[in-house]
Amino acid sequence: MNGYHLAVVGATGAVGTKMIEMLEEANFPIASVKFLASKRSAGKVLSFKNQSVMVEETTPDAFEGVHIALFSAGGSISKQFAKEAVKRGAVVIDNTSAFRMDPTVPLVVPEVNEAALANHQGIIANPNCSTIQMMVALEPIRKQYGLNRIIVSTYQAVSGAGVSALEEMKEQAKALLVGKTEVAANILPCGADEKHFPIAFNALPQIDLFAEGGYTFEEWKMVNETKKIMADDTIKVSATCVRIPVVSGHSESIYLEINEEQATVADIKALLVDAPGVVLEDEPAEQRYPTPLAAVGKKATFVGRIRQDIDVKNGFHMWVVSDNLLKGAAWNSVQIAESLHRLNLIQS
Amino acid sequence: MNGYHLAVVGATGAVGTKMIEMLEEANFPIASVKFLASKRSAGKVLSFKNQSVMVEETTPDAFEGVHIALFSAGGSISKQFAKEAVKRGAVVIDNTSAFRMDPTVPLVVPEVNEAALANHQGIIANPNCSTIQMMVALEPIRKQYGLNRIIVSTYQAVSGAGVSALEEMKEQAKALLVGKTEVAANILPCGADEKHFPIAFNALPQIDLFAEGGYTFEEWKMVNETKKIMADDTIKVSATCVRIPVVSGHSESIYLEINEEQATVADIKALLVDAPGVVLEDEPAEQRYPTPLAAVGKKATFVGRIRQDIDVKNGFHMWVVSDNLLKGAAWNSVQIAESLHRLNLIQS
């Protein structure tokens, strides 16, 4: 064969746009691309490797002949079309939460659990953005010492909520900068919820809807997905997810407890310095640590500010940053496709 | 007597300006005010209760006849002039870190340890902004159940770094909003450090200089001041302090462990609903939780998102927000003055 036929569903969205960019540099042969979106976006013209590609409406038949379909158009679109794509022979890599906790669906961060791809039944789920970067940073430590506990507080960027949320933040920021005291808010913290609050020059401790125990779905995603990806239900995980006025780049303040009393910060750094997908940026004396603005456009997960807890010997703190649209979404999805290709797991 | 003679040192700064506002509504008699600042600011005219007051240069003799001197002009000014003021009979309420850990200096959050004022020797320290709001939120819980552990991640506003840092953030935001990709940074994360990074649409995991164990001084302040204010060296405290692009209002994601396995979220809420200085804003079903934008200009500490840890029975998470210039600085200082007056601890 001379390459795969690809489809990107949600091609005009914040993540879809980045998926196309990542596919342009993907490490597998591409015979053709098909860009799918809503009826409203059909007819728009996008570019792929300097060729014009017209956006088509997503329909079941659009997946005829497609080998790999990357979905990022919301959970309801995935629920509606992913199985249609599989029925027509495609492998679906789904960036929504629709199938993540389905026991028949592998939930994959290639640096962590690529082996889980072997058992796929057509759909592979891409984890939540906040979960992915935490897994990349923590897996080398878990493998060496075992992980007993994670407490994470996130500082999440607005691009994770889509293009319109970004536009709204910019309008709000402009208004506040010229001295307006009231600004309109129609999207964040969560388009599906009732009340909306400004994000510009603010921090919103709600991402997604509220669920059991006063935790949001975003927080539960971090808890449940961590246990599935690390294949260990005994790790204690709690999360507090917060949106802050950053364009792209999620940051996380992570506390972890390992099953080892003798490890030092130097040991942890030694594990991370050559870890796959990790860039260690941790030189306090030189003010070297990750920031979201510096991480934008990069595929790596940046780790810094590694410290031993002041009182708990097996406890460590760290600061983990990655581009939520890349490693948190588009790049991890394309990376899964690269793994499927390398492992010969795509029907063609 | 017909009231106290007051001095505000650093009257033209971000906190000084708020101190003047708070003094206008203070609950004790004021005979006169004196606004002190650097030589550069001397001659500026400020307003107090609709009267014009000319700013004077800070000198030792400026404190002659002053009963209460509120300092907020940086640690070196406090070190230079606080004892001069005390020598001349003033009680100093110092908002810098200069004397906070001095064992002869009470470090006071009136809702928590007002009694410590009784032993003052002329100088009383106002705690770090991030510490104060955490103390207000946690003291009612500590009193009832005992506190075993605190892990806090902060989301700190730019006004804590002063007026010029705020101006810089606004200039950076304006430049980024019109599409510039490089912006100048000369102040944050820390004026006294070598490298500077943009704060607009960014998050900086450094506040103050780096110190022992990879922790910043800001983080050590939260650790050490907590133990001093709660008068308990056994509480385990670790902090990660992060600056985010918010004008005013510090937010904190706090994990706490109490010495009691049977307490519920309802029990914690019952402790906080009538706690001094606390406003409980915790109705997930109605999207009711604190945000910095909503807390600006208010004296209270707002607490929400109270949840039991998913795995640890005596562990709880919460989200605590307060105006860092008010309860975190100016209001707490004026509140200390009110306490001193009520407890008859001011020489006059």
XYZ file of C-alpha atoms in Angstrom:
696
model
C 0.000 0.000 0.000
C 1.101 3.579 -0.505
C -0.243 4.937 2.747
C -3.284 5.361 4.942
C -6.501 7.162 4.178
C -7.116 9.513 7.103
C -10.089 11.412 8.424
C -10.069 14.223 10.978
C -13.446 14.827 12.593
C -13.778 18.310 14.052
C -11.113 19.577 11.663
C -11.987 23.252 12.118
C -11.815 23.241 15.931
C -8.946 24.217 18.222
C -7.721 20.631 18.543
C -8.606 19.624 14.946
C -6.430 22.429 13.614
C -3.510 21.137 15.657
C -4.218 17.534 14.591
C -3.773 18.613 10.990
C -0.470 20.300 11.842
C 0.737 17.191 13.694
C -0.325 14.926 10.807
C 1.774 17.002 8.426
C 4.850 15.804 10.306
C 3.585 12.341 11.265
C 5.882 9.380 11.027
C 3.727 7.144 8.811
C 2.657 7.188 5.155
C -0.476 9.151 4.329
C -2.295 8.464 1.042
C -5.120 10.923 1.587
C -6.783 13.128 4.184
C -10.434 13.948 4.657
C -11.431 16.843 6.897
C -14.853 16.422 8.475
C -16.865 18.835 10.568
C -20.412 20.013 11.154
C -22.697 20.912 8.251
C -22.086 24.548 9.174
C -18.340 24.258 8.551
C -18.652 22.131 5.392
C -17.237 23.924 2.366
C -14.458 25.705 4.253
C -11.062 25.119 2.683
C -8.128 24.030 4.844
C -4.563 23.297 3.872
C -2.619 20.054 4.244
C 0.997 19.866 3.107
C 0.350 22.867 0.846
C -2.687 21.245 -0.758
C -6.202 22.642 -0.396
C -8.684 20.316 1.243
C -12.380 21.152 1.408
C -14.138 20.394 4.684
C -16.992 17.879 4.341
C -19.951 17.194 6.564
C -19.531 14.271 8.962
C -21.759 11.394 7.860
C -21.465 7.623 8.339
C -20.560 7.129 4.690
C -17.760 9.668 4.881
C -15.729 6.964 6.643
C -15.818 4.525 3.691
C -12.244 3.561 2.853
C -10.795 5.458 5.841
C -8.039 3.619 7.766
C -7.548 6.040 10.659
C -10.133 8.505 11.942
C -9.119 11.107 14.515
C -12.144 12.467 16.407
C -12.215 15.755 18.297
C -15.659 17.264 17.798
C -17.210 16.629 21.203
C -18.490 13.527 22.958
C -21.882 13.428 21.240
C -20.333 13.402 17.753
C -18.007 10.579 18.817
C -20.944 8.616 20.200
C -22.848 9.189 16.978
C -20.117 8.398 14.447
C -17.183 6.472 15.976
C -18.853 3.072 15.687
C -19.968 3.920 12.138
C -16.338 4.555 11.269
C -15.222 1.297 12.902
C -17.984 -0.587 11.072
C -16.455 0.678 7.822
C -12.996 -0.576 8.766
C -11.419 2.484 10.357
C -9.448 2.630 13.568
C -10.850 5.515 15.601
C -8.621 7.604 17.865
C -11.085 9.565 19.937
C -10.075 12.718 21.786
C -13.380 13.072 23.695
C -14.441 11.501 26.969
C -17.099 9.370 25.222
C -15.328 5.997 25.449
C -12.437 6.597 27.839
C -13.772 4.512 30.705
C -15.235 1.774 28.450
C -13.354 -1.380 29.528
C -13.108 -2.545 25.899
C -11.419 0.705 24.825
C -7.685 1.224 25.448
C -6.907 4.624 26.999
C -3.408 5.379 25.828
C -0.468 7.654 26.493
C 2.177 6.047 24.246
C 5.055 6.785 26.664
C 3.147 4.988 29.419
C 0.940 2.164 28.135
C 1.454 1.702 24.400
C 1.086 -2.054 24.958
C -2.623 -1.563 25.715
C -3.143 -0.820 21.999
C -2.675 -4.510 21.136
C -6.171 -5.358 22.320
C -8.028 -2.557 20.591
C -11.396 -3.291 19.052
C -11.506 -0.350 16.691
C -11.732 2.558 19.129
C -8.795 3.939 21.102
C -9.367 6.775 23.527
C -7.069 9.751 23.978
C -7.052 10.728 27.672
C -8.009 14.088 29.102
C -5.393 16.782 28.494
C -4.620 17.272 32.188
C -4.246 13.546 32.740
C -1.847 12.975 29.838
C 0.886 15.344 30.951
C 0.646 14.101 34.536
C 1.062 10.506 33.327
C 4.122 11.359 31.237
C 5.757 13.011 34.246
C 4.819 10.395 36.848
C 5.165 7.073 35.003
C 8.988 6.925 35.238
C 8.678 7.481 38.987
C 5.871 4.931 39.394
C 7.859 2.332 37.469
C 10.878 2.761 39.706
C 9.338 3.304 43.139
C 5.601 2.636 42.931
C 3.063 5.425 43.479
C 0.940 5.536 46.562
C -0.746 8.902 46.250
C -1.300 11.899 43.943
C -2.813 15.273 44.869
C -2.969 17.639 41.908
C -4.108 21.235 41.478
C -4.338 22.377 37.870
C -3.848 25.726 36.166
C -5.610 25.051 32.863
C -5.524 27.152 29.710
C -8.577 28.510 27.938
C -7.851 26.871 24.558
C -8.947 23.602 26.158
C -12.476 25.003 26.072
C -12.276 25.763 22.352
C -11.857 28.643 19.936
C -14.938 30.560 21.064
C -13.825 30.501 24.720
C -10.482 31.942 23.633
C -12.198 34.687 21.657
C -14.355 35.492 24.649
C -11.339 35.735 26.959
C -9.649 38.136 24.547
C -12.752 40.345 24.303
C -13.063 40.379 28.094
C -9.386 41.226 28.524
C -9.621 44.101 26.037
C -12.668 45.496 27.837
C -11.074 45.245 31.291
C -7.852 46.833 30.015
C -9.720 49.966 28.901
C -11.295 50.260 32.327
C -14.676 48.549 31.893
C -15.794 46.921 35.130
C -18.480 44.607 33.770
C -17.737 42.179 30.949
C -19.942 39.665 29.179
C -19.439 35.952 29.825
C -21.327 33.317 27.862
C -19.103 30.237 27.702
C -16.850 29.495 30.666
C -16.579 27.837 33.086
C -18.590 25.289 31.119
C -20.736 25.824 28.054
C -23.178 23.142 29.191
C -23.753 24.707 32.612
C -26.146 27.521 33.498
C -23.994 30.313 34.863
C -21.042 31.913 33.131
C -18.243 33.969 34.617
C -15.431 36.042 33.091
C -12.095 34.261 32.762
C -9.950 37.293 31.852
C -7.886 38.319 34.915
C -9.764 35.695 36.925
C -9.506 32.057 38.033
C -12.466 29.679 37.811
C -12.457 26.578 40.034
C -14.870 24.711 37.770
C -14.037 22.788 34.588
C -16.880 20.698 33.172
C -20.066 20.052 35.185
C -20.217 19.133 38.867
C -20.550 15.459 39.713
C -20.348 13.099 42.691
C -18.865 14.244 45.990
C -18.589 17.878 44.922
C -15.882 17.027 42.384
C -16.266 18.150 38.766
C -16.214 15.699 35.859
C -12.808 17.130 34.908
C -11.516 16.190 38.362
C -13.051 12.701 38.148
C -11.424 12.281 34.726
C -8.009 12.845 36.292
C -8.800 10.370 39.066
C -10.303 7.566 36.978
C -8.114 7.912 33.894
C -4.941 7.838 36.003
C -5.970 4.498 37.520
C -6.844 3.059 34.103
C -3.694 4.243 32.315
C -1.393 3.150 35.127
C -3.472 -0.037 35.478
C -3.542 0.337 39.245
C -6.754 0.959 41.177
C -4.920 1.351 44.466
C -3.263 4.706 43.698
C -4.988 7.402 45.718
C -5.745 10.335 43.409
C -7.531 13.608 44.152
C -7.690 16.653 41.886
C -8.712 20.290 41.952
C -9.141 21.626 38.410
C -8.968 25.364 37.824
C -9.128 27.455 34.659
C -6.803 30.446 34.490
C -6.393 33.168 31.849
C -3.705 31.476 29.772
C -4.157 30.896 26.020
C -2.484 27.467 25.779
C -0.392 25.371 28.129
C -1.769 23.558 31.154
C 0.238 23.715 34.377
C -0.077 21.372 37.330
C 1.098 21.531 40.921
C 1.495 17.845 41.777
C 2.127 16.221 45.139
C 3.069 12.546 44.966
C 3.941 9.896 47.492
C 6.112 6.993 46.427
C 6.524 3.566 48.040
C 10.126 4.234 49.011
C 11.547 6.223 51.914
C 15.116 6.562 50.658
C 14.645 8.311 47.306
C 16.020 11.839 46.925
C 15.210 14.731 44.621
C 18.368 13.800 42.706
C 16.996 10.272 42.207
C 13.708 11.633 40.866
C 15.533 14.023 38.531
C 17.730 11.173 37.285
C 14.583 9.225 36.364
C 13.074 12.149 34.478
C 16.082 13.570 32.664
C 15.981 10.905 29.955
C 12.354 9.857 30.298
C 10.359 9.618 27.061
C 8.406 12.762 26.292
C 9.812 14.627 29.309
C 11.987 17.722 29.312
C 13.416 18.383 32.756
C 13.602 22.128 33.412
C 14.674 22.336 37.006
C 17.455 24.710 37.976
C 16.145 27.032 40.690
C 19.515 28.763 40.944
C 19.115 29.824 37.303
C 15.351 30.422 37.580
C 14.819 27.529 35.208
C 11.338 26.020 35.487
C 8.481 25.415 33.067
C 5.887 28.067 32.193
C 2.897 27.705 29.869
C 3.911 30.604 27.617
C 7.252 28.892 26.944
C 5.664 25.450 26.391
C 3.269 26.512 23.626
C 3.917 24.785 20.310
C 6.125 22.098 21.857
C 5.322 18.410 22.064
C 7.118 17.644 25.316
C 5.923 17.610 28.904
C 8.067 19.993 30.957
C 8.858 19.171 34.572
C 10.442 21.421 37.179
C 10.349 22.632 40.783
C 10.923 19.102 42.067
C 11.168 19.203 45.869
C 10.959 16.746 48.670
C 8.046 17.429 50.992
C 9.203 19.369 54.047
C 7.867 16.758 56.486
C 7.066 13.561 54.573
C 10.125 11.658 53.391
C 8.423 9.778 50.557
C 6.476 12.853 49.420
C 7.544 15.087 46.520
C 6.171 18.198 44.840
C 6.609 19.163 41.214
C 5.357 21.598 38.569
C 4.387 20.045 35.233
C 3.541 22.023 32.081
C 2.581 20.984 28.567
C 0.760 22.412 25.550
C -2.773 21.127 26.135
C -3.578 21.255 22.408
C -0.479 19.200 21.505
C 0.574 16.538 24.028
C -2.782 17.057 25.757
C -4.749 16.363 22.588
C -3.580 16.518 18.944
C -0.029 15.271 19.369
C -0.969 12.404 21.687
C -3.629 11.322 19.160
C -1.207 11.397 16.234
C 1.383 9.670 18.401
C -1.158 6.880 19.015
C -1.566 6.594 15.234
C 2.233 6.343 14.892
C 2.265 3.572 17.504
C -0.562 1.699 15.755
C 1.386 1.909 12.501
C 4.659 0.772 14.051
C 2.951 -2.092 15.872
C 1.097 -3.067 12.692
C -2.292 -2.648 14.334
C -4.098 -0.859 11.494
C -6.105 -2.862 8.980
C -5.311 -1.764 5.463
C -7.471 62.036 74.344
C -9.288 62.843 71.130
C -7.771 60.053 69.060
C -4.560 58.523 67.786
C -1.885 60.119 65.665
C -1.269 57.729 62.781
C 1.482 57.262 60.231
C 1.328 55.179 57.046
C 4.761 54.305 55.667
C 4.662 53.458 51.973
C 1.480 55.479 51.565
C 1.721 55.736 47.772
C 2.153 52.003 47.148
C -0.456 49.384 46.247
C -0.943 48.335 49.878
C -0.455 51.839 51.330
C -3.283 53.158 49.172
C -5.573 50.456 50.537
C -4.381 51.084 54.117
C -5.571 54.676 53.758
C -8.976 53.464 52.493
C -9.273 51.014 55.376
C -8.278 53.673 57.918
C -11.067 55.917 56.645
C -13.556 53.372 57.953
C -11.545 52.146 60.969
C -13.250 51.535 64.249
C -11.093 53.745 66.471
C -10.633 57.512 66.907
C -8.072 59.167 64.651
C -6.696 62.588 65.614
C -4.321 62.947 62.682
C -2.687 61.041 59.821
C 0.770 61.353 58.365
C 1.549 59.781 55.001
C 5.194 58.809 54.611
C 7.034 57.485 51.566
C 10.355 57.723 49.783
C 11.941 61.089 49.062
C 10.827 60.636 45.456
C 7.152 60.509 46.426
C 7.352 63.316 49.007
C 5.186 66.269 48.022
C 2.449 64.201 46.390
C -0.970 65.007 47.759
C -3.282 62.220 48.894
C -6.766 62.405 50.325
C -8.003 61.217 53.728
C -11.670 61.667 54.683
C -11.925 64.406 52.052
C -8.919 66.282 53.432
C -5.718 66.763 51.454
C -2.624 65.272 53.042
C 0.828 65.910 51.628
C 3.191 62.941 51.516
C 6.364 63.417 53.579
C 9.699 61.692 53.399
C 10.206 58.862 55.895
C 12.718 59.925 58.533
C 13.207 58.862 62.174
C 11.852 62.171 63.425
C 8.702 61.836 61.341
C 7.489 59.371 63.996
C 7.579 61.897 66.856
C 4.154 61.909 68.507
C 2.838 59.024 66.367
C 0.804 56.392 68.243
C 0.342 53.852 65.462
C 2.598 53.428 62.430
C 1.527 51.113 59.612
C 4.516 50.031 57.511
C 4.277 48.677 53.976
C 7.255 49.999 52.049
C 9.405 46.881 51.813
C 11.484 44.962 54.330
C 14.525 47.226 54.198
C 12.482 50.343 55.078
C 10.916 48.476 57.987
C 14.337 47.366 59.206
C 15.589 50.947 58.915
C 12.683 52.793 60.554
C 10.432 50.473 62.619
C 12.622 50.574 65.707
C 13.016 54.348 65.334
C 9.236 54.632 65.436
C 9.005 52.371 68.498
C 11.750 54.370 70.215
C 9.532 57.443 69.775
C 6.545 55.712 71.370
C 4.697 54.317 68.366
C 3.258 50.859 67.979
C 4.408 49.558 64.598
C 2.203 47.255 62.524
C 4.559 45.977 59.874
C 3.294 44.446 56.641
C 6.724 43.248 55.451
C 8.537 40.018 56.238
C 11.246 41.895 58.215
C 10.175 40.866 61.726
C 7.631 38.085 61.176
C 9.761 35.243 62.501
C 11.320 37.304 65.325
C 10.259 35.462 68.490
C 9.673 38.768 70.307
C 7.260 39.989 67.594
C 3.627 38.786 67.558
C 2.488 37.628 64.092
C -1.212 38.238 64.110
C -4.385 37.394 62.243
C -6.995 38.858 64.601
C -9.565 36.097 63.934
C -6.950 33.510 64.892
C -4.494 34.746 67.519
C -5.498 38.210 68.690
C -4.363 37.184 72.190
C -0.736 37.205 71.010
C -0.931 41.011 70.845
C -0.855 41.226 74.640
C 2.885 40.591 74.725
C 3.895 43.024 72.010
C 7.088 45.024 72.492
C 6.276 47.764 70.020
C 6.335 45.874 66.733
C 3.544 43.622 65.503
C 3.964 41.769 62.218
C 1.255 41.343 59.625
C 1.630 37.882 58.035
C 2.170 37.146 54.370
C -0.968 37.671 52.253
C -1.223 33.990 51.258
C -0.827 32.858 54.843
C -3.490 35.163 56.278
C -6.414 33.917 54.193
C -5.390 30.286 54.750
C -5.319 30.876 58.516
C -8.768 32.482 58.530
C -10.201 29.487 56.643
C -8.412 26.754 58.599
C -8.423 28.001 62.198
C -12.074 27.062 62.898
C -11.296 23.552 61.644
C -8.049 23.285 63.633
C -9.796 24.434 66.803
C -12.458 21.757 66.461
C -10.530 18.780 65.091
C -6.813 19.565 65.201
C -4.776 19.913 62.010
C -2.253 17.306 61.023
C -1.279 18.410 57.548
C -1.644 21.197 54.946
C -0.651 21.063 51.270
C -1.384 24.311 49.470
C -1.014 25.449 45.865
C -1.547 29.169 45.350
C -2.899 31.214 42.454
C -1.577 34.661 43.414
C -2.539 38.000 41.928
C -0.089 40.486 40.447
C -1.022 43.399 42.735
C 0.888 41.558 45.467
C 4.042 42.513 43.571
C 3.126 46.204 43.519
C 1.824 48.880 41.206
C 4.644 48.626 38.663
C 4.139 44.864 38.252
C 0.454 45.509 37.562
C 1.316 48.142 34.967
C 3.737 45.747 33.314
C 1.116 42.983 33.157
C -1.334 45.355 31.510
C 1.238 46.484 28.928
C 2.122 42.857 28.175
C -1.544 41.893 27.846
C -2.217 44.773 25.458
C 0.765 43.788 23.302
C -0.201 40.102 23.179
C -3.824 40.971 22.362
C -2.755 42.855 19.252
C -0.733 39.864 18.104
C 2.774 40.647 19.320
C 4.666 37.483 20.167
C 7.477 38.951 22.246
C 6.775 41.199 25.201
C 9.093 42.967 27.610
C 9.380 41.708 31.183
C 11.394 43.575 33.806
C 9.775 42.898 37.168
C 8.186 39.482 37.734
C 8.608 36.829 38.966
C 10.717 38.746 41.472
C 12.230 42.200 41.160
C 15.271 41.160 43.187
C 16.067 38.158 40.985
C 18.003 38.140 37.719
C 15.620 36.828 35.085
C 12.195 38.197 34.313
C 9.330 36.540 32.475
C 5.989 37.821 31.166
C 3.026 37.276 33.469
C 0.242 38.192 31.013
C -1.470 34.989 29.797
C 1.149 33.011 31.717
C 1.727 31.355 35.094
C 4.993 31.772 36.993
C 5.899 29.160 39.615
C 8.227 31.525 41.454
C 7.280 34.179 44.007
C 10.216 35.796 45.852
C 13.730 34.313 45.644
C 14.619 30.624 45.853
C 15.757 29.325 49.225
C 16.428 26.056 51.047
C 15.308 22.752 49.587
C 14.191 24.242 46.274
C 11.342 26.110 47.972
C 10.949 29.864 47.447
C 10.891 32.309 50.346
C 7.168 32.824 49.646
C 6.628 29.097 50.157
C 8.714 29.076 53.352
C 6.694 32.048 54.612
C 3.513 29.997 54.318
C 5.166 27.070 56.124
C 6.812 28.976 58.975
C 4.139 31.630 59.527
C 1.403 28.980 59.721
C 3.242 27.206 62.529
C 3.842 30.477 64.399
C 0.276 31.822 64.040
C -1.325 28.496 64.975
C 1.337 28.079 67.698
C 1.904 24.472 66.660
C 5.218 23.286 65.223
C 3.873 19.794 64.567
C 1.533 20.741 61.687
C 3.034 19.482 58.443
C 2.876 22.291 55.866
C 4.126 22.366 52.284
C 3.364 25.030 49.702
C 3.712 25.693 45.979
C 3.338 29.408 45.233
C 2.393 30.487 41.729
C 1.684 33.900 40.226
C -1.152 34.078 37.695
C -2.450 36.966 35.564
C -5.079 38.240 37.989
C -5.120 41.889 39.149
C -6.148 41.316 42.766
C -7.439 38.336 44.728
C -5.301 35.395 45.766
C -6.783 31.914 45.360
C -5.587 28.761 47.080
C -6.206 25.084 46.487
C -5.778 23.647 49.972
C -5.578 20.027 51.078
C -5.843 19.489 54.820
C -5.818 16.484 57.093
C -7.563 16.705 60.443
C -7.085 14.561 63.553
C -10.564 13.057 63.303
C -11.845 10.269 61.069
C -15.571 10.882 61.511
C -15.949 14.479 60.325
C -17.982 15.123 57.178
C -18.083 17.936 54.643
C -21.276 19.077 56.361
C -19.393 19.292 59.669
C -16.644 21.408 58.068
C -19.215 23.692 56.439
C -21.024 24.080 59.768
C -17.751 25.256 61.339
C -17.110 27.802 58.586
C -20.573 29.219 57.973
C -20.411 31.492 61.030
C -16.646 31.665 61.429
C -15.172 35.147 61.922
C -13.958 36.692 58.688
C -15.195 33.787 56.570
C -17.882 33.838 53.889
C -18.856 30.318 52.870
C -19.620 30.191 49.143
C -20.131 26.531 48.484
C -23.121 25.433 46.425
C -21.847 23.366 43.495
C -25.415 22.758 42.285
C -25.758 26.519 41.820
C -22.165 27.023 40.616
C -21.503 29.004 43.773
C -17.808 29.158 44.649
C -15.289 31.946 45.219
C -13.383 33.643 42.385
C -10.785 36.414 42.683
C -12.651 38.826 40.397
C -15.680 38.626 42.709
C -13.594 38.942 45.893
C -11.884 42.221 44.972
C -12.713 45.074 47.324
C -14.128 42.781 50.017
C -12.649 42.201 53.445
C -13.757 38.602 53.894
C -12.022 35.321 53.134
C -14.235 33.286 50.797
C -14.284 29.491 51.079
C -15.830 27.004 48.689
C -15.416 23.694 46.864
C -15.113 21.827 50.173
C -14.782 18.105 49.435
C -13.698 15.047 51.319
C -10.632 13.425 49.793
C -11.641 10.531 47.562
C -9.487 8.021 49.449
C -8.419 9.563 52.764
C -11.225 9.878 55.298
C -9.680 12.675 57.364
C -8.524 14.573 54.251
C -10.409 17.529 52.768
C -9.915 19.864 49.820
C -11.069 23.451 49.583
C -10.722 26.613 47.489
C -9.993 29.802 49.423
C -10.022 33.304 47.918
C -9.450 36.752 49.386
C -8.416 40.215 48.247
C -4.655 40.105 48.842
C -4.480 43.899 49.240
C -7.232 43.922 51.881
C -7.392 40.886 54.192
C -3.982 39.892 52.848
C -2.421 43.236 53.773
C -4.134 46.577 54.448
C -7.301 45.342 56.145
C -5.505 42.841 58.384
C -3.109 45.637 59.455
C -5.934 48.045 60.274
C -7.800 45.208 61.981
C -4.729 44.679 64.192
C -4.867 48.390 65.064
C -8.557 47.993 65.943
C -7.679 45.044 68.196
C -4.867 46.985 69.877
C -7.290 49.828 70.537
C -10.039 47.563 71.882
C -7.554 45.681 74.098
C -6.077 48.980 75.318
C -2.591 48.048 74.085
C -1.608 51.403 72.561
C 0.327 53.923 74.649
C -1.193 57.376 74.323
